[in-house]
C-alpha positions as YAML, in Angstrom:
chain: A
units: angstrom
residues:
- id: 1
  name: ALA
  ca: [103.88, 320.78, 34.01]
- id: 2
  name: ALA
  ca: [101.27, 319.27, 36.27]
- id: 3
  name: ASP
  ca: [100.73, 315.53, 36.42]
- id: 4
  name: PRO
  ca: [97.73, 314.90, 34.14]
- id: 5
  name: ASN
  ca: [96.30, 312.54, 36.76]
- id: 6
  name: GLN
  ca: [96.22, 315.25, 39.45]
- id: 7
  name: THR
  ca: [93.15, 317.31, 40.11]
- id: 8
  name: LEU
  ca: [93.31, 321.06, 39.72]
- id: 9
  name: THR
  ca: [92.92, 321.34, 43.48]
- id: 10
  name: GLU
  ca: [95.99, 319.13, 44.05]
- id: 11
  name: ALA
  ca: [98.07, 321.09, 41.53]
- id: 12
  name: HIS
  ca: [97.01, 324.38, 43.14]
- id: 13
  name: SER
  ca: [97.95, 323.07, 46.59]
- id: 14
  name: ILE
  ca: [101.45, 322.16, 45.39]
- id: 15
  name: ALA
  ca: [101.86, 325.56, 43.72]
- id: 16
  name: GLU
  ca: [100.78, 327.31, 46.92]
- id: 17
  name: ARG
  ca: [103.33, 325.34, 48.98]
- id: 18
  name: VAL
  ca: [106.09, 326.22, 46.48]
- id: 19
  name: HIS
  ca: [105.07, 329.88, 46.61]
- id: 20
  name: LYS
  ca: [105.12, 330.02, 50.42]
- id: 21
  name: THR
  ca: [108.42, 328.11, 50.62]
- id: 22
  name: ILE
  ca: [110.17, 330.47, 48.19]
- id: 23
  name: GLU
  ca: [108.97, 333.59, 49.99]
- id: 24
  name: ALA
  ca: [109.88, 332.14, 53.41]
- id: 25
  name: SER
  ca: [113.32, 330.94, 52.27]
- id: 26
  name: PHE
  ca: [114.44, 334.10, 50.47]
- id: 27
  name: PRO
  ca: [113.87, 337.26, 52.57]
- id: 28
  name: THR
  ca: [114.70, 339.56, 49.65]
- id: 29
  name: VAL
  ca: [111.89, 338.07, 47.56]
- id: 30
  name: LYS
  ca: [108.82, 340.18, 48.25]
- id: 31
  name: HIS
  ca: [106.47, 338.27, 45.98]
- id: 32
  name: CYS
  ca: [106.59, 335.42, 43.53]
- id: 33
  name: MET
  ca: [103.98, 333.78, 41.35]
- id: 34
  name: VAL
  ca: [103.89, 330.07, 40.63]
- id: 35
  name: HIS
  ca: [101.97, 329.11, 37.50]
- id: 36
  name: VAL
  ca: [100.95, 325.53, 36.79]
- id: 37
  name: ASN
  ca: [100.85, 324.44, 33.17]
- id: 38
  name: PRO
  ca: [98.87, 321.39, 32.11]
- id: 39
  name: SER
  ca: [100.83, 318.40, 30.91]
- id: 40
  name: ARG
  ca: [100.86, 317.73, 27.18]
- id: 41
  name: LYS
  ca: [100.78, 314.01, 27.90]
- id: 42
  name: LYS
  ca: [97.47, 312.22, 27.71]
- id: 43
  name: LYS
  ca: [95.98, 310.69, 30.84]
- id: 44
  name: SER
  ca: [96.59, 306.99, 31.19]
...
């Protein structure tokens, strides 16, 4: 889950880096999708 104190833009940026890293690190992976879920914790 995403940190509730992060912006959507920040969470998307992290997900994009994870996506690119997985596809670059595993040649047999042709495509992957990284989905960000919101945290269930309340913002502090």
